[in-house]
Amino acid sequence: MVEKPVISNQSQTTSINPEWLERNFPCAWACPVHTEAGRYVNLIAQGRYDEAYRVARAPNPFASICGRICAAPCEDVCRRGKLDQPIAIRALKRFVTERFGVEALIDVIKLREVLRPRLKPKDKWVAVVGAGPAGLSCAHDLALAGYRVTVFEAQEVPGGMLRLGVPEYRLPRELIRLEINAILSLGVELKLRKALGRDFSLDDLRNNGYEAIFLAIGAHKSRMLNLEGTEADGILNAVDFLLNVNLGYKVQLGEKIVVIGGGNVAFDVARTAVRQEIPADVAASDITAALDVARSAVRFGAKKVDMVVLEAAGQMLADEEEIEQAHEERITIHNAIGPKRIITQNGRVAGLEVWQVASLFDAQGRFNPQFIPGTERVIEADTIIIAIGQTADLSFIQPHHGIDFSPRGTITVNNASLATSAEDVFAGGDLAFGPRIAIAAVA
Ligand SMILES: Cc1cc2nc3c(=O)[nH]c(=O)nc-3n(C[C@H](O)[C@H](O)[C@H](O)COP(=O)(O)OP(=O)(O)OC[C@H]3O[C@@H](n4cnc5c(N)ncnc54)[C@H](O)[C@@H]3O)c2cc1C
Ligand code: SF4
């Protein structure tokens, strides 16, 4: 029995009673922006595609992109899955966005019809730092609420990890461009090649009249392994590799590539010092990034790609489809082994010595991998790419800014308001919550 409606018929979430939502609409609850997936699926079933698009787009300025690459936590909790198969919510989103979304080249006036009516413009300026899904979604919502927004982006292109991390074969660049253009068409100003900490400071933004600042610079610093040999030529980190590939630069890889991936989920758990259930949105992004690295290396001409993963095959928190595609591309995934030593010759990488995992957690549930002596073997490599996760670069923060951050290297925020400990500064996305999935950054 449905006791109390919480969602209005304009598809805007007015007030949410979390328990009620979880009980009655598990998919809307699981979606970080609470998309009314059940409603748009029903509208599609009735052939009311235009309305279905409005429902999918209303809470999500990246609906078209999500139709392609969302990790779809909504499907994991779909009640239908208890009977047979969960409803293909993401595929249906793609179906409807291809007809009515930016990829159908609907004009901006039509898009405005889909969006909430604009309030009277306010004469207040907000600076958003970082043009990934978190920063651009914030800019979108502020523009709709009548604020004047400038987005400052360090790179030469906007889109964040959607553009710099996710490879083109999974997400067409044109789709990213169109979805971002729709946001900019709301009057959002975008300044490229402007990095906080390098080209300007928080104080500069305040001095230039910005009344609030939203930080959304993501997590772009690769975690490195504490292993003998990591300073050798031929060692790359995943973020640098993906950035170079996705910006069209040449990377010398050689023929034999080893990708060290996975394990970073366990690393995150270790930081909290308590073994806990890993939320799907955190877990999915880590192994996805490592698989993207391996598959990009194949496309970059590597003849042999080996992936070294601490977790056993059944423990790897990756989409089955992604793993299957990796196998089809002849990427060899070695599960339940860990790196012991990088083998070098004349200062260059020659291989990776690995050994078998005995256990990943100790009796207290802390991440503490143990290996089996005597199981060592060497995987030959011209290049080793370390893809064990990313953290944020917080070097722009000065003590006088008064911005608190956690031991995990994320900025501490109030989960509801995204306010940091500095009065006029807010933060969101991977910078505030660690690497997750795109729709979590939109939320
Ligand atoms: C390889 C890879 C594959 C992924 N695949 C998927 C997937 O299939 N599905 C999914 O849902 N999620 C996926 N993700 C996760 C998703 O891309 C991220 O969670 C999401 O992009 C985070 O959004 P964000 O806006 O917080 O940060 P980002 O997208 O990282 O954006 C941050 C932006 O800030 C800019 N910036 C950084 N420093 C500065 C500075 N000092 N000044 C100004 N600008 C700065 C960056 O250049 C960037 O444009 C993947 C991530 C990676 C790395
Ligand atoms: S955005 Fe992702 S999680 Fe939300 S309804 Fe769509 S597919 Fe599901």
Coordinates of C-alpha atoms and ligand atoms in Angstrom, one line a residue, residues 27-28 30-37 40 56 60 62-63 66-67 70-75 89-91 93 437 439, ligand 2:
C27 CA 15.1 1.9 -8.2
A28 CA 14.4 5.6 -7.6
A30 CA 19.1 3.5 -5.6
C31 CA 19.6 6.1 -8.4
P32 CA 21.7 8.9 -6.8
V33 CA 19.5 11.6 -8.4
H34 CA 16.3 9.6 -7.6
T35 CA 15.2 9.3 -11.3
E36 CA 11.7 8.0 -11.4
A37 CA 12.8 5.1 -13.5
Y40 CA 9.7 6.5 -17.6
A56 CA 14.5 10.9 -17.3
N60 CA 19.7 14.6 -14.7
F62 CA 23.6 14.0 -18.3
A63 CA 20.7 11.7 -19.2
C66 CA 23.9 7.9 -18.5
G67 CA 21.9 6.0 -21.1
C70 CA 25.7 4.6 -16.2
A71 CA 26.7 1.8 -13.8
A72 CA 22.9 1.6 -13.2
P73 CA 22.7 0.9 -9.4
C74 CA 18.9 1.1 -10.0
E75 CA 19.0 -2.2 -11.9
I89 CA 16.5 0.7 -17.1
R90 CA 19.7 2.1 -18.6
A91 CA 19.1 0.6 -22.0
K93 CA 17.1 5.4 -21.0
I437 CA 30.3 6.7 -10.8
I439 CA 25.6 9.8 -11.8
Ligands
SF4_2 S1 20.8 7.6 -14.1 FE1 21.7 5.5 -13.8 S2 21.0 4.9 -11.8 FE2 19.7 6.6 -12.4 S3 17.9 5.7 -13.3 FE3 19.3 6.1 -15.0 S4 20.5 4.2 -15.3 FE4 19.5 4.1 -13.2

